[in-house]
C-alpha atoms as an extended CHARMM CRD file, in Angstrom:
* protein
*
       241  EXT
         1         1  VAL       CA            -25.8890000000      150.5820000000      -20.6120000000  PROA      1               0.0000000000
         2         2  GLU       CA            -24.8060000000      153.9790000000      -21.8880000000  PROA      2               0.0000000000
         3         3  GLN       CA            -21.5380000000      153.6140000000      -19.9510000000  PROA      3               0.0000000000
         4         4  TRP       CA            -21.1290000000      150.1480000000      -21.4210000000  PROA      4               0.0000000000
         5         5  LEU       CA            -21.6500000000      151.5500000000      -24.9230000000  PROA      5               0.0000000000
         6         6  LYS       CA            -18.9730000000      154.1860000000      -24.3660000000  PROA      6               0.0000000000
         7         7  ALA       CA            -16.5590000000      151.6070000000      -23.0090000000  PROA      7               0.0000000000
         8         8  THR       CA            -17.0360000000      149.0580000000      -25.8180000000  PROA      8               0.0000000000
         9         9  PRO       CA            -18.4260000000      150.8580000000      -28.8920000000  PROA      9               0.0000000000
        10        10  GLN       CA            -17.2260000000      148.0970000000      -31.2370000000  PROA      10              0.0000000000
        11        11  HSD       CA            -18.9680000000      145.2710000000      -29.4270000000  PROA      11              0.0000000000
        12        12  PRO       CA            -22.5370000000      144.2250000000      -30.3600000000  PROA      12              0.0000000000
        13        13  ALA       CA            -23.6510000000      143.2470000000      -26.8310000000  PROA      13              0.0000000000
        14        14  PRO       CA            -24.3950000000      146.7130000000      -25.3590000000  PROA      14              0.0000000000
        15        15  PHE       CA            -26.3960000000      147.7930000000      -28.4250000000  PROA      15              0.0000000000
        16        16  ILE       CA            -28.4880000000      144.6200000000      -28.2910000000  PROA      16              0.0000000000
        17        17  ALA       CA            -28.9310000000      145.0120000000      -24.5390000000  PROA      17              0.0000000000
        18        18  LYS       CA            -30.1290000000      148.6030000000      -24.9700000000  PROA      18              0.0000000000
        19        19  ALA       CA            -32.6320000000      147.5200000000      -27.6150000000  PROA      19              0.0000000000
        20        20  GLU       CA            -33.8790000000      144.7570000000      -25.3320000000  PROA      20              0.0000000000
        21        21  LEU       CA            -34.3380000000      147.2130000000      -22.4680000000  PROA      21              0.0000000000
        22        22  LEU       CA            -36.3540000000      149.5360000000      -24.6910000000  PROA      22              0.0000000000
        23        23  ILE       CA            -38.5270000000      146.6340000000      -25.8880000000  PROA      23              0.0000000000
        24        24  VAL       CA            -39.2530000000      145.5830000000      -22.3050000000  PROA      24              0.0000000000
        25        25  TYR       CA            -39.8480000000      149.2370000000      -21.4000000000  PROA      25              0.0000000000
        26        26  ALA       CA            -42.3330000000      149.4990000000      -24.2800000000  PROA      26              0.0000000000
        27        27  TRP       CA            -44.3130000000      146.4960000000      -23.0760000000  PROA      27              0.0000000000
        28        28  GLN       CA            -44.2670000000      147.8940000000      -19.5460000000  PROA      28              0.0000000000
        29        29  ALA       CA            -46.0100000000      150.9870000000      -20.8920000000  PROA      29              0.0000000000
        30        30  ARG       CA            -48.5420000000      148.9910000000      -22.8860000000  PROA      30              0.0000000000
        31        31  GLY       CA            -49.3980000000      146.5810000000      -20.0860000000  PROA      31              0.0000000000
        32        32  SER       CA            -50.6030000000      143.0070000000      -20.4310000000  PROA      32              0.0000000000
        33        33  GLY       CA            -54.3100000000      143.6370000000      -21.0080000000  PROA      33              0.0000000000
        34        34  TRP       CA            -56.3850000000      143.2750000000      -24.1540000000  PROA      34              0.0000000000
        35        35  ALA       CA            -55.5240000000      145.7050000000      -26.9520000000  PROA      35              0.0000000000
        36        36  LYS       CA            -58.9860000000      147.2950000000      -26.7730000000  PROA      36              0.0000000000
        37        37  ASN       CA            -58.3210000000      148.2810000000      -23.1570000000  PROA      37              0.0000000000
        38        38  VAL       CA            -54.9790000000      150.0040000000      -23.8440000000  PROA      38              0.0000000000
        39        39  SER       CA            -55.2340000000      153.7910000000      -23.7440000000  PROA      39              0.0000000000
        40        40  ASN       CA            -53.9610000000      156.1010000000      -26.4820000000  PROA      40              0.0000000000
        41        41  GLU       CA            -51.2590000000      157.3610000000      -24.1340000000  PROA      41              0.0000000000
        42        42  GLN       CA            -50.0800000000      153.8130000000      -23.4740000000  PROA      42              0.0000000000
        43        43  TRP       CA            -49.9950000000      153.0530000000      -27.2050000000  PROA      43              0.0000000000
        44        44  GLN       CA            -47.9920000000      156.2140000000      -27.8840000000  PROA      44              0.0000000000
        45        45  LYS       CA            -45.3670000000      155.2470000000      -25.3030000000  PROA      45              0.0000000000
        46        46  PHE       CA            -45.2810000000      151.6850000000      -26.6040000000  PROA      46              0.0000000000
        47        47  ARG       CA            -44.7530000000      152.7280000000      -30.2150000000  PROA      47              0.0000000000
        48        48  SER       CA            -42.2060000000      155.3900000000      -29.2970000000  PROA      48              0.0000000000
        49        49  ARG       CA            -40.0650000000      152.9750000000      -27.2730000000  PROA      49              0.0000000000
        50        50  ILE       CA            -40.2770000000      150.2500000000      -29.9250000000  PROA      50              0.0000000000
        51        51  ALA       CA            -39.1860000000      152.8120000000      -32.5150000000  PROA      51              0.0000000000
        52        52  GLN       CA            -36.2620000000      153.7940000000      -30.2790000000  PROA      52              0.0000000000
        53        53  ALA       CA            -35.2280000000      150.1390000000      -30.0040000000  PROA      53              0.0000000000
        54        54  ARG       CA            -35.3120000000      149.7940000000      -33.7850000000  PROA      54              0.0000000000
        55        55  LYS       CA            -33.2140000000      152.9290000000      -34.2280000000  PROA      55              0.0000000000
        56        56  VAL       CA            -30.5760000000      151.5800000000      -31.8140000000  PROA      56              0.0000000000
        57        57  LEU       CA            -30.2840000000      148.3790000000      -33.8330000000  PROA      57              0.0000000000
        58        58  GLU       CA            -30.3490000000      150.0200000000      -37.2560000000  PROA      58              0.0000000000
        59        59  ASP       CA            -27.8560000000      152.7390000000      -36.3180000000  PROA      59              0.0000000000
        60        60  SER       CA            -25.4590000000      150.1510000000      -34.9130000000  PROA      60              0.0000000000
        61        61  ALA       CA            -26.0010000000      147.5040000000      -37.6000000000  PROA      61              0.0000000000
        62        62  LEU       CA            -22.4000000000      147.5550000000      -38.8410000000  PROA      62              0.0000000000
        63        63  VAL       CA            -21.3720000000      146.4180000000      -35.3650000000  PROA      63              0.0000000000
        64        64  SER       CA            -24.3460000000      144.7160000000      -33.7590000000  PROA      64              0.0000000000
        65        65  ALA       CA            -25.6930000000      142.7920000000      -36.7780000000  PROA      65              0.0000000000
        66        66  ASN       CA            -22.6480000000      140.5690000000      -36.4010000000  PROA      66              0.0000000000
        67        67  HSD       CA            -24.5370000000      138.8050000000      -33.6130000000  PROA      67              0.0000000000
        68        68  PRO       CA            -27.6150000000      136.5860000000      -34.2150000000  PROA      68              0.0000000000
        69        69  ASN       CA            -29.5090000000      138.2780000000      -31.3940000000  PROA      69              0.0000000000
        70        70  TRP       CA            -29.6180000000      141.4330000000      -33.5000000000  PROA      70              0.0000000000
        71        71  PHE       CA            -31.9780000000      139.5850000000      -35.8220000000  PROA      71              0.0000000000
        72        72  VAL       CA            -34.0260000000      138.1540000000      -32.9500000000  PROA      72              0.0000000000
        73        73  LYS       CA            -34.6480000000      141.6320000000      -31.5410000000  PROA      73              0.0000000000
        74        74  MET       CA            -35.4840000000      142.9800000000      -34.9950000000  PROA      74              0.0000000000
        75        75  GLU       CA            -38.0250000000      140.1810000000      -35.4270000000  PROA      75              0.0000000000
        76        76  ILE       CA            -39.6330000000      141.1540000000      -32.1250000000  PROA      76              0.0000000000
        77        77  ILE       CA            -39.7250000000      144.7750000000      -33.2530000000  PROA      77              0.0000000000
        78        78  ALA       CA            -41.1670000000      143.7700000000      -36.6180000000  PROA      78              0.0000000000
        79        79  LYS       CA            -43.9730000000      141.9390000000      -34.8670000000  PROA      79              0.0000000000
        80        80  ALA       CA            -44.7100000000      144.9310000000      -32.6360000000  PROA      80              0.0000000000
        81        81  GLN       CA            -44.6550000000      147.3480000000      -35.5960000000  PROA      81              0.0000000000
        82        82  HSD       CA            -46.8630000000      145.1220000000      -37.7640000000  PROA      82              0.0000000000
        83        83  TRP       CA            -44.4080000000      144.6830000000      -40.6030000000  PROA      83              0.0000000000
        84        84  PRO       CA            -46.0080000000      143.1550000000      -43.7280000000  PROA      84              0.0000000000
        85        85  VAL       CA            -45.2840000000      139.4590000000      -44.1040000000  PROA      85              0.0000000000
        86        86  THR       CA            -43.0820000000      140.0620000000      -47.1510000000  PROA      86              0.0000000000
        87        87  GLU       CA            -40.7910000000      142.3950000000      -45.2000000000  PROA      87              0.0000000000
        88        88  PHE       CA            -40.7360000000      140.1040000000      -42.1980000000  PROA      88              0.0000000000
        89        89  THR       CA            -39.8840000000      137.1060000000      -44.3740000000  PROA      89              0.0000000000
        90        90  GLN       CA            -36.9850000000      139.0280000000      -45.9170000000  PROA      90              0.0000000000
        91        91  LEU       CA            -35.6600000000      139.7210000000      -42.4140000000  PROA      91              0.0000000000
        92        92  TYR       CA            -36.0490000000      136.0750000000      -41.3950000000  PROA      92              0.0000000000
        93        93  ASP       CA            -34.4110000000      134.7930000000      -44.5930000000  PROA      93              0.0000000000
        94        94  SER       CA            -31.4470000000      137.1190000000      -44.0540000000  PROA      94              0.0000000000
        95        95  ALA       CA            -31.1140000000      135.8740000000      -40.4820000000  PROA      95              0.0000000000
        96        96  ILE       CA            -31.1230000000      132.1550000000      -41.2410000000  PROA      96              0.0000000000
        97        97  ALA       CA            -28.7960000000      132.6490000000      -44.1850000000  PROA      97              0.0000000000
        98        98  LEU       CA            -26.1900000000      133.7690000000      -41.6530000000  PROA      98              0.0000000000
        99        99  TYR       CA            -27.2550000000      131.8110000000      -38.5680000000  PROA      99              0.0000000000
       100       100  PRO       CA            -29.3350000000      128.7830000000      -39.6530000000  PROA      100             0.0000000000
       101       101  ASN       CA            -28.7900000000      126.9040000000      -36.3860000000  PROA      101             0.0000000000
       102       102  TYR       CA            -29.6380000000      129.7320000000      -33.9930000000  PROA      102             0.0000000000
       103       103  TYR       CA            -32.9460000000      128.4660000000      -32.6510000000  PROA      103             0.0000000000
       104       104  PHE       CA            -34.1630000000      131.7730000000      -31.2370000000  PROA      104             0.0000000000
       105       105  ILE       CA            -34.4160000000      133.2350000000      -34.7370000000  PROA      105             0.0000000000
       106       106  HSD       CA            -36.9400000000      130.5190000000      -35.5620000000  PROA      106             0.0000000000
       107       107  PHE       CA            -38.7530000000      130.9600000000      -32.2410000000  PROA      107             0.0000000000
       108       108  ALA       CA            -39.2330000000      134.7040000000      -32.7540000000  PROA      108             0.0000000000
       109       109  ALA       CA            -40.4850000000      134.1290000000      -36.2910000000  PROA      109             0.0000000000
       110       110  ALA       CA            -42.9870000000      131.5220000000      -35.0890000000  PROA      110             0.0000000000
       111       111  SER       CA            -44.3770000000      134.1040000000      -32.6900000000  PROA      111             0.0000000000
       112       112  TYR       CA            -44.9320000000      136.5110000000      -35.5990000000  PROA      112             0.0000000000
       113       113  PHE       CA            -46.9710000000      133.8480000000      -37.4260000000  PROA      113             0.0000000000
       114       114  GLN       CA            -49.2020000000      133.1460000000      -34.4240000000  PROA      114             0.0000000000
       115       115  PRO       CA            -52.9250000000      133.7690000000      -35.0940000000  PROA      115             0.0000000000
       116       116  ARG       CA            -52.9100000000      136.3600000000      -32.3020000000  PROA      116             0.0000000000
       117       117  TRP       CA            -50.3690000000      138.4050000000      -34.2430000000  PROA      117             0.0000000000
       118       118  HSD       CA            -49.9370000000      138.3760000000      -38.0190000000  PROA      118             0.0000000000
       119       119  GLY       CA            -50.6090000000      134.8040000000      -39.0440000000  PROA      119             0.0000000000
       120       120  SER       CA            -52.9630000000      131.8850000000      -38.6660000000  PROA      120             0.0000000000
       121       121  LYS       CA            -52.8480000000      128.1890000000      -37.8550000000  PROA      121             0.0000000000
       122       122  LYS       CA            -52.0570000000      127.5300000000      -41.5070000000  PROA      122             0.0000000000
       123       123  ALA       CA            -49.3620000000      130.2140000000      -41.7050000000  PROA      123             0.0000000000
       124       124  LEU       CA            -47.6900000000      128.9380000000      -38.5250000000  PROA      124             0.0000000000
       125       125  ARG       CA            -47.8200000000      125.3440000000      -39.7320000000  PROA      125             0.0000000000
       126       126  GLN       CA            -46.3210000000      126.2940000000      -43.1020000000  PROA      126             0.0000000000
       127       127  PHE       CA            -43.5840000000      128.2920000000      -41.4230000000  PROA      127             0.0000000000
       128       128  VAL       CA            -42.6390000000      125.3850000000      -39.1420000000  PROA      128             0.0000000000
       129       129  ASP       CA            -42.6890000000      122.8690000000      -41.9780000000  PROA      129             0.0000000000
       130       130  ASN       CA            -40.4440000000      125.0800000000      -44.1320000000  PROA      130             0.0000000000
       131       131  ALA       CA            -37.9920000000      125.6790000000      -41.2920000000  PROA      131             0.0000000000
       132       132  VAL       CA            -37.8080000000      121.9700000000      -40.4880000000  PROA      132             0.0000000000
       133       133  ALA       CA            -37.2970000000      121.0460000000      -44.1410000000  PROA      133             0.0000000000
       134       134  GLN       CA            -34.1170000000      123.1410000000      -44.2070000000  PROA      134             0.0000000000
       135       135  SER       CA            -32.6150000000      121.5080000000      -41.1200000000  PROA      135             0.0000000000
       136       136  LYS       CA            -34.0130000000      117.9750000000      -41.3500000000  PROA      136             0.0000000000
       137       137  ALA       CA            -30.9440000000      116.4410000000      -42.9540000000  PROA      137             0.0000000000
       138       138  GLN       CA            -28.7820000000      117.5140000000      -40.0110000000  PROA      138             0.0000000000
       139       139  GLU       CA            -31.2490000000      117.5510000000      -37.1110000000  PROA      139             0.0000000000
       140       140  GLY       CA            -34.1940000000      115.3530000000      -38.0380000000  PROA      140             0.0000000000
       141       141  LEU       CA            -37.3720000000      116.7860000000      -36.5110000000  PROA      141             0.0000000000
       142       142  THR       CA            -35.5740000000      118.5140000000      -33.6400000000  PROA      142             0.0000000000
       143       143  LEU       CA            -36.6300000000      121.9540000000      -34.8450000000  PROA      143             0.0000000000
       144       144  TYR       CA            -40.2670000000      120.8800000000      -35.1440000000  PROA      144             0.0000000000
       145       145  ALA       CA            -40.4070000000      120.0070000000      -31.4450000000  PROA      145             0.0000000000
       146       146  ARG       CA            -38.3770000000      123.0110000000      -30.3600000000  PROA      146             0.0000000000
       147       147  ILE       CA            -40.4370000000      125.5760000000      -32.2670000000  PROA      147             0.0000000000
       148       148  TYR       CA            -43.7690000000      124.3570000000      -30.9320000000  PROA      148             0.0000000000
       149       149  TRP       CA            -42.2300000000      124.0210000000      -27.4690000000  PROA      149             0.0000000000
       150       150  SER       CA            -41.1320000000      127.6700000000      -27.7040000000  PROA      150             0.0000000000
       151       151  GLN       CA            -44.7670000000      128.6580000000      -28.3440000000  PROA      151             0.0000000000
       152       152  LEU       CA            -46.1540000000      127.0210000000      -25.1910000000  PROA      152             0.0000000000
       153       153  TRP       CA            -46.7490000000      130.4820000000      -23.6770000000  PROA      153             0.0000000000
       154       154  ALA       CA            -49.3510000000      131.1140000000      -26.4140000000  PROA      154             0.0000000000
       155       155  LEU       CA            -50.6830000000      127.6940000000      -27.3820000000  PROA      155             0.0000000000
       156       156  LYS       CA            -50.7720000000      126.1200000000      -23.9110000000  PROA      156             0.0000000000
       157       157  ASP       CA            -53.2350000000      123.2030000000      -23.8420000000  PROA      157             0.0000000000
       158       158  ASN       CA            -54.1710000000      123.8970000000      -27.4700000000  PROA      158             0.0000000000
       159       159  THR       CA            -50.7710000000      122.7740000000      -28.7470000000  PROA      159             0.0000000000
       160       160  PHE       CA            -52.2450000000      119.6450000000      -30.3470000000  PROA      160             0.0000000000
       161       161  GLU       CA            -55.5000000000      121.2360000000      -31.4040000000  PROA      161             0.0000000000
       162       162  GLN       CA            -56.2680000000      120.5010000000      -35.0550000000  PROA      162             0.0000000000
       163       163  GLY       CA            -54.1290000000      122.7230000000      -37.2410000000  PROA      163             0.0000000000
       164       164  TYR       CA            -51.2950000000      123.1540000000      -34.7520000000  PROA      164             0.0000000000
       165       165  ALA       CA            -48.6510000000      120.5960000000      -33.7580000000  PROA      165             0.0000000000
       166       166  GLN       CA            -48.9330000000      116.9370000000      -34.7450000000  PROA      166             0.0000000000
       167       167  TRP       CA            -47.9060000000      114.5730000000      -31.9820000000  PROA      167             0.0000000000
       168       168  PRO       CA            -46.1590000000      111.9580000000      -34.2050000000  PROA      168             0.0000000000
       169       169  LYS       CA            -43.8380000000      114.6880000000      -35.5280000000  PROA      169             0.0000000000
       170       170  MET       CA            -43.4350000000      116.2530000000      -32.0790000000  PROA      170             0.0000000000
       171       171  LYS       CA            -42.6060000000      112.8560000000      -30.6060000000  PROA      171             0.0000000000
       172       172  GLN       CA            -40.0010000000      112.1510000000      -33.2730000000  PROA      172             0.0000000000
       173       173  GLY       CA            -38.5600000000      115.5920000000      -32.6390000000  PROA      173             0.0000000000
       174       174  PHE       CA            -38.1360000000      114.8570000000      -28.9500000000  PROA      174             0.0000000000
       175       175  ASP       CA            -36.6350000000      111.4690000000      -29.7950000000  PROA      175             0.0000000000
       176       176  ASP       CA            -34.0890000000      113.2880000000      -31.9450000000  PROA      176             0.0000000000
       177       177  ILE       CA            -33.3860000000      115.7730000000      -29.1480000000  PROA      177             0.0000000000
       178       178  MET       CA            -32.8830000000      112.9600000000      -26.6450000000  PROA      178             0.0000000000
       179       179  THR       CA            -30.5280000000      111.2240000000      -29.0520000000  PROA      179             0.0000000000
       180       180  ASP       CA            -28.3770000000      114.3470000000      -29.1220000000  PROA      180             0.0000000000
       181       181  TYR       CA            -28.7100000000      115.0310000000      -25.3760000000  PROA      181             0.0000000000
       182       182  PRO       CA            -29.3700000000      111.6450000000      -23.6990000000  PROA      182             0.0000000000
       183       183  ASP       CA            -28.5670000000      112.9020000000      -20.1980000000  PROA      183             0.0000000000
       184       184  SER       CA            -30.7110000000      116.0450000000      -20.2810000000  PROA      184             0.0000000000
       185       185  ASN       CA            -33.2300000000      115.9370000000      -17.4670000000  PROA      185             0.0000000000
       186       186  TRP       CA            -34.7400000000      119.1890000000      -18.7680000000  PROA      186             0.0000000000
       187       187  ASN       CA            -35.5350000000      117.6860000000      -22.1640000000  PROA      187             0.0000000000
       188       188  LEU       CA            -36.7770000000      114.4530000000      -20.6090000000  PROA      188             0.0000000000
       189       189  ASN       CA            -39.2710000000      116.3510000000      -18.4470000000  PROA      189             0.0000000000
       190       190  ALA       CA            -40.4780000000      118.3250000000      -21.4680000000  PROA      190             0.0000000000
       191       191  PHE       CA            -40.8800000000      115.1240000000      -23.4900000000  PROA      191             0.0000000000
       192       192  ALA       CA            -43.0200000000      113.5900000000      -20.7290000000  PROA      192             0.0000000000
       193       193  PHE       CA            -45.0300000000      116.8010000000      -20.3490000000  PROA      193             0.0000000000
       194       194  TYR       CA            -45.9150000000      116.9100000000      -24.0400000000  PROA      194             0.0000000000
       195       195  ALA       CA            -46.6280000000      113.1720000000      -24.2020000000  PROA      195             0.0000000000
       196       196  CYS       CA            -49.2160000000      113.7110000000      -21.4920000000  PROA      196             0.0000000000
       197       197  MET       CA            -50.6740000000      116.7300000000      -23.2830000000  PROA      197             0.0000000000
       198       198  ALA       CA            -51.0070000000      114.5500000000      -26.4030000000  PROA      198             0.0000000000
       199       199  LYS       CA            -52.6320000000      111.7820000000      -24.3150000000  PROA      199             0.0000000000
       200       200  ASP       CA            -50.0240000000      109.2760000000      -25.4210000000  PROA      200             0.0000000000
       201       201  TRP       CA            -50.2920000000      107.3250000000      -22.1910000000  PROA      201             0.0000000000
       202       202  PRO       CA            -47.7970000000      104.5000000000      -22.8840000000  PROA      202             0.0000000000
       203       203  THR       CA            -45.1030000000      107.0370000000      -23.7890000000  PROA      203             0.0000000000
       204       204  THR       CA            -46.0510000000      109.2300000000      -20.8150000000  PROA      204             0.0000000000
       205       205  LYS       CA            -45.7530000000      106.2930000000      -18.4400000000  PROA      205             0.0000000000
       206       206  GLN       CA            -42.4050000000      105.2140000000      -19.8260000000  PROA      206             0.0000000000
       207       207  LEU       CA            -40.9380000000      108.7200000000      -19.6340000000  PROA      207             0.0000000000
       208       208  ILE       CA            -42.3200000000      109.5440000000      -16.1940000000  PROA      208             0.0000000000
       209       209  SER       CA            -40.8070000000      106.3250000000      -14.8550000000  PROA      209             0.0000000000
       210       210  ARG       CA            -37.3970000000      107.7650000000      -15.7620000000  PROA      210             0.0000000000
       211       211  LEU       CA            -37.9650000000      110.9290000000      -13.7050000000  PROA      211             0.0000000000
       212       212  ASN       CA            -37.7040000000      109.0860000000      -10.3800000000  PROA      212             0.0000000000
       213       213  ASN       CA            -40.7080000000      111.0400000000       -9.1070000000  PROA      213             0.0000000000
       214       214  VAL       CA            -38.7090000000      114.2890000000       -9.1150000000  PROA      214             0.0000000000
       215       215  PRO       CA            -40.3600000000      116.5040000000      -11.7450000000  PROA      215             0.0000000000
       216       216  LEU       CA            -38.9280000000      119.8540000000      -12.7980000000  PROA      216             0.0000000000
       217       217  LEU       CA            -41.6790000000      122.2930000000      -11.9230000000  PROA      217             0.0000000000
       218       218  GLN       CA            -40.3180000000      124.8380000000      -14.4090000000  PROA      218             0.0000000000
       219       219  ILE       CA            -41.6170000000      122.4050000000      -17.0250000000  PROA      219             0.0000000000
       220       220  TRP       CA            -44.7250000000      121.0010000000      -15.3760000000  PROA      220             0.0000000000
       221       221  GLY       CA            -45.9480000000      124.2110000000      -13.7950000000  PROA      221             0.0000000000
       222       222  SER       CA            -47.1640000000      122.4580000000      -10.6810000000  PROA      222             0.0000000000
       223       223  THR       CA            -46.8920000000      119.1960000000       -8.7880000000  PROA      223             0.0000000000
       224       224  SER       CA            -50.5880000000      118.5660000000       -9.3790000000  PROA      224             0.0000000000
       225       225  LYS       CA            -50.0780000000      118.6230000000      -13.1760000000  PROA      225             0.0000000000
       226       226  TYR       CA            -47.3130000000      116.0660000000      -12.8900000000  PROA      226             0.0000000000
       227       227  GLN       CA            -49.3900000000      113.8690000000      -10.5900000000  PROA      227             0.0000000000
       228       228  TYR       CA            -52.3550000000      114.1110000000      -12.9670000000  PROA      228             0.0000000000
       229       229  CYS       CA            -50.2270000000      112.8340000000      -15.8470000000  PROA      229             0.0000000000
       230       230  GLN       CA            -48.6640000000      110.1740000000      -13.6810000000  PROA      230             0.0000000000
       231       231  THR       CA            -52.0970000000      108.9350000000      -12.5980000000  PROA      231             0.0000000000
       232       232  LEU       CA            -53.6650000000      108.8550000000      -16.0600000000  PROA      232             0.0000000000
       233       233  SER       CA            -50.6790000000      107.0770000000      -17.5830000000  PROA      233             0.0000000000
       234       234  SER       CA            -50.8230000000      104.3390000000      -14.9890000000  PROA      234             0.0000000000
       235       235  SER       CA            -52.2290000000      101.0430000000      -16.2600000000  PROA      235             0.0000000000
       236       236  GLU       CA            -54.1340000000      100.7560000000      -12.9930000000  PROA      236             0.0000000000
       237       237  ASN       CA            -56.1880000000      103.8400000000      -13.8520000000  PROA      237             0.0000000000
       238       238  LEU       CA            -57.5860000000      103.0350000000      -17.2840000000  PROA      238             0.0000000000
       239       239  ALA       CA            -61.1080000000      103.8700000000      -16.1470000000  PROA      239             0.0000000000
       240       240  LEU       CA            -60.1040000000      107.4730000000      -15.4330000000  PROA      240             0.0000000000
       241       241  ARG       CA            -59.0820000000      108.2750000000      -19.0070000000  PROA      241             0.0000000000
């Protein structure tokens, strides 16, 4: 990366790549365990490497802030450094003012507003609703579905728990996505996956029938999950619901 920086000092990519490496390196030091089990030494390394990543981005802002990923990485850093919500919101507002259609800016912000970080169910819901309101005229509820989809790593089977995503909105969002990308097998699998999670069996059955029994396991996680949804959406298995 340092050689890359020397070779192309006026290009944003190597600065963003270096920041990303430092962020990953910070999380490697912290580990994946509960915060209470992280040692002081691990926290010191984590904070030092996150600070280094921030310095790379801030020092190169005249060059690297010309790319939307600069803002995504800064959002990740802001979450790790526990920025106050007012400062984080200023960062997010600056990002979408320049790149309103860059989904990853919204995804990173949603992560900040997760209850496990600096928000709550209510804060996350308000964030999503505000983001969707700004893009609804052009994209319908596409962003609603995409943001909650991006948070699957955290919400998992709780996606439709009270206070989180609402299936009618999520469903309309996927309908809007499929309108824009009618041939996307990736999106079709995700639509079926979430229909099953929401226990919308008629929609699950209809969507699964279009998969030709060839699920994308990157979406479903396992063949058994797909088969479970296929079984419960079958009209012959009403008693199992």
